[in-house]
XYZ file of C-alpha atoms in Angstrom:
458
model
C -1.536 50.904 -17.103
C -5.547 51.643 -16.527
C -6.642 51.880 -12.991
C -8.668 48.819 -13.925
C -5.979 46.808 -14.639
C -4.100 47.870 -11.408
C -6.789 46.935 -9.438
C -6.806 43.602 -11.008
C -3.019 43.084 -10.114
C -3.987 44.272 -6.943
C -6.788 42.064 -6.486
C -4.958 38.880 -7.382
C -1.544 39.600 -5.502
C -4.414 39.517 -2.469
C -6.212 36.525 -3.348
C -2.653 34.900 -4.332
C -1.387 35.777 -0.878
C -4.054 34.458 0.898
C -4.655 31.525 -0.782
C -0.925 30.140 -0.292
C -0.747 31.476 3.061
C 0.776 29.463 5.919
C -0.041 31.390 8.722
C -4.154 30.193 8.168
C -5.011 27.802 10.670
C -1.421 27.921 12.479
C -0.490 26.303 15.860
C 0.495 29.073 18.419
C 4.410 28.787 18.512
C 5.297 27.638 22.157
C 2.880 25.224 21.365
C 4.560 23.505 18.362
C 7.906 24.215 19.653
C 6.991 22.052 22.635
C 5.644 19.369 20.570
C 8.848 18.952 18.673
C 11.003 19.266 21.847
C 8.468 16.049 23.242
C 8.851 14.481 19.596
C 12.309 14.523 20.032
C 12.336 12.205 22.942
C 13.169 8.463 22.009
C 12.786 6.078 25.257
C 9.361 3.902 26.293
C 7.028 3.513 23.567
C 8.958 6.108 20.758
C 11.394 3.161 21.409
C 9.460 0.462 20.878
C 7.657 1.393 18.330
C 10.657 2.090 16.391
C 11.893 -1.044 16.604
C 8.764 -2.819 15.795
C 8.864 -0.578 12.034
C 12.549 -1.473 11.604
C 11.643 -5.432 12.015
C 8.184 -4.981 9.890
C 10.586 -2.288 6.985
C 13.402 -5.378 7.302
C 10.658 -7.883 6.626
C 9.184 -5.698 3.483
C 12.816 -5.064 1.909
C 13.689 -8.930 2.575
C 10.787 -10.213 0.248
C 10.953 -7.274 -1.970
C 6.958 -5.947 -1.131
C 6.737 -2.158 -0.918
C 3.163 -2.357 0.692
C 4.907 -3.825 4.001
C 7.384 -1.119 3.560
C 5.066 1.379 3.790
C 2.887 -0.128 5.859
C 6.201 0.285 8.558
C 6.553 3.993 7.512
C 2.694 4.558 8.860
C 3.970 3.685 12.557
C 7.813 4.816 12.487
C 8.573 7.497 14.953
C 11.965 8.891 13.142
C 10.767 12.306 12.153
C 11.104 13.422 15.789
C 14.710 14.077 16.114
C 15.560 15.472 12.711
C 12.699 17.939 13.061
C 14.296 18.381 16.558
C 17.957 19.942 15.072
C 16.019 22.250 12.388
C 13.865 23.934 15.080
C 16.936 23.862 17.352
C 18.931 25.567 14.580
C 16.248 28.079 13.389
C 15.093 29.254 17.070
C 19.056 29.590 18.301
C 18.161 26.465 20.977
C 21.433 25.053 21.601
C 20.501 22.286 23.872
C 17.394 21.185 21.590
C 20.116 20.747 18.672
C 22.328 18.878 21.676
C 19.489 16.849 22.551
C 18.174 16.218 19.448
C 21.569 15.283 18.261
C 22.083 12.396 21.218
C 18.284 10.990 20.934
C 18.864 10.659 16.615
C 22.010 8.842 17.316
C 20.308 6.584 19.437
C 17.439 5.755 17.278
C 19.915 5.328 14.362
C 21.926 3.058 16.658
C 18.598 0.797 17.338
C 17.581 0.810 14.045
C 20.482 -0.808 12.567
C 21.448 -3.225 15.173
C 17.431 -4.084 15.174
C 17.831 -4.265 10.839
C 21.126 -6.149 11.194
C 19.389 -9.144 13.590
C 16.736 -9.834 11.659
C 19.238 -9.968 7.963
C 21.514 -12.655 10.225
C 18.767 -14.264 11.386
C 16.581 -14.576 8.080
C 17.311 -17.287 5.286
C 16.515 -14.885 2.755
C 20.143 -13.012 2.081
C 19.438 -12.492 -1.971
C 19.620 -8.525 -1.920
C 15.747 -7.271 -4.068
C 15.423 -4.570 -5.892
C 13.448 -2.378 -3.162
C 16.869 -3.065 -0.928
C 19.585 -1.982 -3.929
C 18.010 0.665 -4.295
C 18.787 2.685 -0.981
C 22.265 1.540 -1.799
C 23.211 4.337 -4.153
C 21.446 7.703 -3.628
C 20.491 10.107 -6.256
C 18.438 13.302 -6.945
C 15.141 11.623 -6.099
C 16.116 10.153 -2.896
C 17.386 14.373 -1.746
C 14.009 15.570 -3.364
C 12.040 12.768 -1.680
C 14.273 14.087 1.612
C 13.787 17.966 0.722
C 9.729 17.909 0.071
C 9.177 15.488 3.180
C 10.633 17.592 5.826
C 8.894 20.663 4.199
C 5.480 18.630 4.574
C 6.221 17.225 8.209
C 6.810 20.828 9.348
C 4.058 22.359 8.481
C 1.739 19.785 9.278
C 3.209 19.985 12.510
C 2.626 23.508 12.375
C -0.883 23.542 12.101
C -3.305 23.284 14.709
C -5.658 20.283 13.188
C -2.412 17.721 13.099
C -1.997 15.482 10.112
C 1.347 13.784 11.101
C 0.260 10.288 9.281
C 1.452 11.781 5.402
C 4.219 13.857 5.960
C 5.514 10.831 8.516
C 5.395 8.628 6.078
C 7.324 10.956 3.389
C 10.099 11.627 6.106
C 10.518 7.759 7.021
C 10.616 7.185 3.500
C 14.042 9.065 3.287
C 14.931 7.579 6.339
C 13.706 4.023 7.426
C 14.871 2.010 4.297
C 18.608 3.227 4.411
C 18.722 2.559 7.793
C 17.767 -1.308 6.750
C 19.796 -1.173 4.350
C 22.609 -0.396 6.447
C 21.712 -3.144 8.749
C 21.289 -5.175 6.107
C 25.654 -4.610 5.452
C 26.374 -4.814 8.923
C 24.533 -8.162 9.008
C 26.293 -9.555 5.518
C 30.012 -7.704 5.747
C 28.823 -5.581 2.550
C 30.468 -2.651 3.779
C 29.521 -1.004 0.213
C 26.218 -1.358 0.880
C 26.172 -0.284 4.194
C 28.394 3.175 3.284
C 25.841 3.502 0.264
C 22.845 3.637 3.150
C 24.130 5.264 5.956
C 25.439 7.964 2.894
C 21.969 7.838 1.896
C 20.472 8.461 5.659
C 22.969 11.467 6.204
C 21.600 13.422 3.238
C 18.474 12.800 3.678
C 18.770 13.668 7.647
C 20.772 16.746 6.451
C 17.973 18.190 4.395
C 14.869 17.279 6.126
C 16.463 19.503 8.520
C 17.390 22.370 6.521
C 13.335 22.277 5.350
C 12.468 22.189 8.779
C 15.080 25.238 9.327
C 13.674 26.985 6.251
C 10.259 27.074 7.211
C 10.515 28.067 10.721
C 12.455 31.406 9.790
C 10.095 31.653 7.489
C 7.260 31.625 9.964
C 9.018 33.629 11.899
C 9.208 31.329 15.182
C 10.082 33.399 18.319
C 14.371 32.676 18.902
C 15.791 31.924 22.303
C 17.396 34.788 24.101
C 20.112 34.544 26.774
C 20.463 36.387 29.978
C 23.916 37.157 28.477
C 24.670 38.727 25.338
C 28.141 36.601 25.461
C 26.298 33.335 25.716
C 23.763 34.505 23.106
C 26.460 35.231 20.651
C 27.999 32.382 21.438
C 25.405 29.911 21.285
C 24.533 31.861 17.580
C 28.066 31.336 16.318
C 27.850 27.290 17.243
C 24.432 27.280 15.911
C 25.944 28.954 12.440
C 29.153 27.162 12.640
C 27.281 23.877 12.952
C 24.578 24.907 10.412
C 28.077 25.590 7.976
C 29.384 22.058 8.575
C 26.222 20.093 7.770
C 24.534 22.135 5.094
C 27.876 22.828 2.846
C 28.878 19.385 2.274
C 25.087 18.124 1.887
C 24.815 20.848 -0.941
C 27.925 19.616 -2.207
C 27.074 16.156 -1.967
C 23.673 17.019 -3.641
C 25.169 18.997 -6.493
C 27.184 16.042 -7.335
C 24.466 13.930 -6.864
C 22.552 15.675 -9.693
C 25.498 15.705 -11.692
C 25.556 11.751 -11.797
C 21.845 11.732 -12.220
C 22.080 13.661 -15.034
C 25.094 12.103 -16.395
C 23.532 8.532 -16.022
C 20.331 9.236 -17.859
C 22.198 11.206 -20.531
C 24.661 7.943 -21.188
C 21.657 5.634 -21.142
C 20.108 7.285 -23.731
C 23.333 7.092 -25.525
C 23.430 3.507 -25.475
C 19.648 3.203 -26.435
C 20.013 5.771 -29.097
C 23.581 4.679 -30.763
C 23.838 0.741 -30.451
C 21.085 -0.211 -32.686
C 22.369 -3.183 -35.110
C 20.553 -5.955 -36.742
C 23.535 -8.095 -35.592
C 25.167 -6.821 -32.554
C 23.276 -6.368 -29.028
C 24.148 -4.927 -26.193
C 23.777 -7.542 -23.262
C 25.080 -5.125 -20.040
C 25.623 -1.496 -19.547
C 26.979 -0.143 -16.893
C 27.947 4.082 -15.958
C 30.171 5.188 -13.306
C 30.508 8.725 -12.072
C 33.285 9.414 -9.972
C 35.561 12.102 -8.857
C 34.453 13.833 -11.982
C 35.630 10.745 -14.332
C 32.887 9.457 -16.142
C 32.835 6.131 -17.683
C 30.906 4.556 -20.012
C 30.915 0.292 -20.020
C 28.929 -1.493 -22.422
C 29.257 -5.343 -23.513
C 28.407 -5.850 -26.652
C 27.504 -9.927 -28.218
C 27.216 -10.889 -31.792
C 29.421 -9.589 -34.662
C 32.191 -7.371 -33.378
C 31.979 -3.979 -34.243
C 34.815 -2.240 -36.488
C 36.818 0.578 -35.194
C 35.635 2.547 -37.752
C 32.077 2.236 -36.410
C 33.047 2.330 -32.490
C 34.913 5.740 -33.978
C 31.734 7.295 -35.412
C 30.143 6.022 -32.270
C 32.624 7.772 -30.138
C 32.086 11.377 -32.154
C 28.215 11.459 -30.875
C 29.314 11.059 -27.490
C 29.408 15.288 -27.175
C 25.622 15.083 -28.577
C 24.535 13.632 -25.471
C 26.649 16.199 -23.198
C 28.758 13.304 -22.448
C 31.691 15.278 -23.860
C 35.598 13.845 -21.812
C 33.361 10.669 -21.063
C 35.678 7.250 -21.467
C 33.495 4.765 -23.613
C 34.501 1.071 -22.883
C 33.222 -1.353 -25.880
C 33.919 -4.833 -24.544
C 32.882 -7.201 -27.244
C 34.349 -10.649 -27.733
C 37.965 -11.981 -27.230
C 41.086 -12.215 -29.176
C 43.763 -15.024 -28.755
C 46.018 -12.671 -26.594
C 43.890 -11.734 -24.434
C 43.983 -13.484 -20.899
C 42.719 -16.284 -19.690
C 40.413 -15.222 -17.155
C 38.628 -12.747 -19.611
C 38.124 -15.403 -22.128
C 36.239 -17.622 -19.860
C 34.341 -14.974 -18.611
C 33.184 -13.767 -21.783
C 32.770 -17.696 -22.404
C 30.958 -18.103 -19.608
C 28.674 -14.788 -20.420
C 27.746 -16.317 -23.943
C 26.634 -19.286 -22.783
C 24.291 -18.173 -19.960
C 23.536 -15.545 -23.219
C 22.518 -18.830 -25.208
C 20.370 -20.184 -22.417
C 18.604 -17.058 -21.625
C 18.059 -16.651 -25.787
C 16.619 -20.640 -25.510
C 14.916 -19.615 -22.880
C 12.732 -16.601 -24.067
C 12.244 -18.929 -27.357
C 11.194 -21.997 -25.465
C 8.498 -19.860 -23.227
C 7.296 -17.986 -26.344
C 6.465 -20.335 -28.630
C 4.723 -22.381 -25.558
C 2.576 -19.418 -25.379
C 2.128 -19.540 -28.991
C 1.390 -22.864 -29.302
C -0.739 -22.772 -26.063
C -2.787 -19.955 -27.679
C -3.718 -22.028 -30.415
C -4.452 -24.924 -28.295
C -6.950 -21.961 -27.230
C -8.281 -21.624 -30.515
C -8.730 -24.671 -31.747
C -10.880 -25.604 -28.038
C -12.831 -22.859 -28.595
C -13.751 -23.917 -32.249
C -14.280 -27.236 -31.308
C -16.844 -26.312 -28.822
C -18.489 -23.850 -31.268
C -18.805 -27.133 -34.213
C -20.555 -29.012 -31.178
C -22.761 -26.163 -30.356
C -23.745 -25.788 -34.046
C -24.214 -29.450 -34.057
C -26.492 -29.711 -31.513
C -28.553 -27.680 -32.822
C -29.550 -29.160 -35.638
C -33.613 -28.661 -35.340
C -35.662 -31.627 -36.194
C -37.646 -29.096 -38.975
C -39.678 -32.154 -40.280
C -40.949 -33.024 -37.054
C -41.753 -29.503 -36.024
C -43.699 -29.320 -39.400
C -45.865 -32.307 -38.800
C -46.904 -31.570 -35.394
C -47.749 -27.761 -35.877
C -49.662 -28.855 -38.934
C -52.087 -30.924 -36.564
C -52.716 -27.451 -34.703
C -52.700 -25.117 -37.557
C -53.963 -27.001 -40.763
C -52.860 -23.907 -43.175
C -49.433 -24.123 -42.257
C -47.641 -24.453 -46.056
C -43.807 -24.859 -45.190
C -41.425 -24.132 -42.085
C -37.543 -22.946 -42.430
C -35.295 -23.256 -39.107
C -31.337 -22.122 -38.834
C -28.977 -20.586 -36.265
C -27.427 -17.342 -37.736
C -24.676 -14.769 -36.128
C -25.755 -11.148 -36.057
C -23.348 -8.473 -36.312
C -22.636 -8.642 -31.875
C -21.290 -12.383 -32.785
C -24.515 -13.187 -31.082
C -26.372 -16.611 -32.245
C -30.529 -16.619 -33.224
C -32.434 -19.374 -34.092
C -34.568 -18.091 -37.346
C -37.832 -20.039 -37.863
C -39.863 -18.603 -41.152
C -43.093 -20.092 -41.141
C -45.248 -20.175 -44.682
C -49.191 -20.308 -44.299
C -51.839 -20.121 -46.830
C -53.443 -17.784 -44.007
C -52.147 -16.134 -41.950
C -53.231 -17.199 -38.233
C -54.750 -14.717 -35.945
C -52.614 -12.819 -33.355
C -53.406 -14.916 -30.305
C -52.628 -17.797 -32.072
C -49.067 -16.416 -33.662
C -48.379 -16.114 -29.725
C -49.279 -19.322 -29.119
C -46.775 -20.977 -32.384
C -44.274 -18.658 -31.073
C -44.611 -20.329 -27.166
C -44.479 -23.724 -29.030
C -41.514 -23.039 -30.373
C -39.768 -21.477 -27.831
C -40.047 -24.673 -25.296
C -39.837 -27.261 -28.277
C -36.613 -25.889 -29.804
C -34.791 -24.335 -26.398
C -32.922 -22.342 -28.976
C -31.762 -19.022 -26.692
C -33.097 -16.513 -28.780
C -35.637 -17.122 -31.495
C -37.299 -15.104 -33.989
C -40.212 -16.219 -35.605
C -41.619 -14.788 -38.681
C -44.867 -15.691 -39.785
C -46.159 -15.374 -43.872
């Protein structure tokens, strides 16, 4: 390579390493450790204040609004504590991780009793979407987790502090599962409440491991003991502790991925393979479990053959869903059971009144768009009709002002814009000056009230 061309490599490994560079603008350390360490603290206001974002998050996933969601995640406190066990764990601070540990568990503690009052308390107890969905984590929710915590620290890093943003990334891991949980407690849906508080514990895991991550990375100055015993102590707790949590969060998140994956590759499965004229698919639903993966779709309309749920079957290992059990449920036969054939009775006919539904609302939107139409027309024919110019009368009384006036043509016509002019084409047997072709054009303008007008004089 040309000495020019190392230079250039040169040059923009220097202008790459400054421009991504976290130690610009950084906090001194004692300084940011001690703000974490004060962040950690949850008693007085931290208290209150997280109790006031649980009731206003509770209130948001009750009526299904994410702005009041969010709107709680701009005041919640919650980032204090996990913050407080990475830093702990990355700077060999044993009683930071201790205390850190005993203030989260009281803030989760709060949270949920404060999310569980207000879901026995409120009237609403339908679960909404923005509550099922902290019920079941998945790749997004880790990410969401992951990215937040890498945010929060170094914001918190920095000496100009930002803390609104990455707060509200960190509570959004955090907050919701934590109602969601309540919201369980509150209804004895203990599968909802596992589903959350699984949810929180991920999400607590990793924000911590990004707050770990960076620290080391920054190269934070680590507590040293008067005793090398204690020291190598307190490292092999720290380690052993760092083992427990982060091993069966990876764990947890590889699986996590794999059901991600596994979900979006059935879905498009079901999209991609059960397209008939007379069969439709009316519920699909995937599990993922203990590496068995099932596939569960419901099928109405003419039963497929098992020739065609074979071929079906076959594709399954073009969607990597290869060992995946597909489930075709699709009508009854006279042995089966009782209690499946009124369910699948019972399906069809909330089926048929959905179907009557949809038809009943769109052809009252058809028939109120006509309605529409045939308004609008009407009040076009009236417009038109109104403006039927009295020509003759216009002719006669110009022809007392301008003697030479011959004949006179009036109409309303639509340009290209769909815009309407009045046309008036005036016939003299000469022609009148300019001041006076003003003056006819005046005239007309008040005696016709036509919009627009053009005159045109010959």
């Amino acid at each position: 390579m040309s000495n020019s061309g190392v230079r250039l490599l040169v040059s923009l490994k220097n202008y790459l390493k400054e421009l991504f560079n976290l130690s610009e603008g950084k906090e001194r350390d004692e300084i940011t450790i001690q703000e974490i360490k004060k962040g950690v603290e949850f008693k007085g206001t931290n208290l209150w204040i997280l109790i006031f974002a649980i009731f206003i998050a509770s209130i948001g996933l009750n009526v299904n609004s994410a702005a009041v969601v969010i709107g709680a995640m701009l005041i919640s406190p919650l980032m204090g504590p996990i913050m407080g066990v990475g830093m702990g764990a990355a700077i060999n601070d044993f009683e930071l991780i201790k205390k850190a540990f005993k203030n989260l568990g009281v803030a989760v503690l709060i949270s949920v009793l404060t999310s569980a009052l207000y879901f026995f308390i409120t009237p609403l107890h339908e679960a909404q979407s923005e509550l099922l969905a902290r019920t079941q984590p998945t790749l997004w929710d880790v990410l969401i987790a992951l990215f937040g915590g890498l945010s929060g620290i170094v914001a918190g890093s920095r000496r100009e502090k930002s803390n609104a943003i990455p707060g509200v990334a960190i509570a959004t891991a955090l907050m919701p599962p934590l109602c969601t949980a309540g919201y369980g407690l509150a209804n004895g849906n203990w599968y909802y409440f596992a589903g959350a508080f699984y949810l929180f514990f991920i999400n607590s895991v990793f924000i911590s491991v990004s707050t770990f991550v960076i620290v080391r990375f920054l190269k934070y100055p680590r507590k040293h003991y008067e005793s090398e015993v204690t020291e190598r102590r307190v490292k092999t707790l720290i380690w052993i502790f760092v083992f427990i949590t982060a091993v069966p969060s990876i764990y947890l998140a590889y699986n996590l991925v794999r059901k991600t994956i596994f979900e979006q590759n059935a879905r498009n499965f079901v999209n991609t393979e059960f397209h008939f004229d007379d069969t439709q698919v009316i519920s699909e639903n995937f599990s993922f479990d203990n590496n068995k993966a099932t596939i569960d779709v419901t099928l109405y309309g003419r039963p497929l053959s098992e020739e065609e749920i074979a071929d079906i079957e076959k594709d399954l290992a073009h969607f990597n869903l290869a060992g995946a059990e597909l489930k075709i449920r699709q009508g009854y036969k006279e042995e089966t059971d009782a209690v499946e054939k009124a369910e699948f009775e019972k399906m069809s006919e909330a089926l048929k009144v959905d179907l009557l539904k949809d038809i009943y609302e769109k052809n009252e939107e058809i028939i109120k768009s006509k309605d529409d139409k045939i308004i609008i027309l009407e009040n076009q024919i009236r417009k038109f009709q109104s403006k039927v110019y009295p020509v003759a009368d216009i002719k006669a009384e110009l022809e007392i002002q301008y003697p030479t006036l011959e004949n006179i043509s009036m109409g309303d016509m639509i340009n290209n814009d769909q815009d309407t002019l009045c046309y008036a084409v005036l016939d003299f047997k000469k022609i009148p000056y300019r001041s006076d072709q003003k003056k006819i054009r005046d005239w007309l303008n008040v005696r016709t009230k036509a919009d627009s007008l053009i005159v045109v004089i010959q």
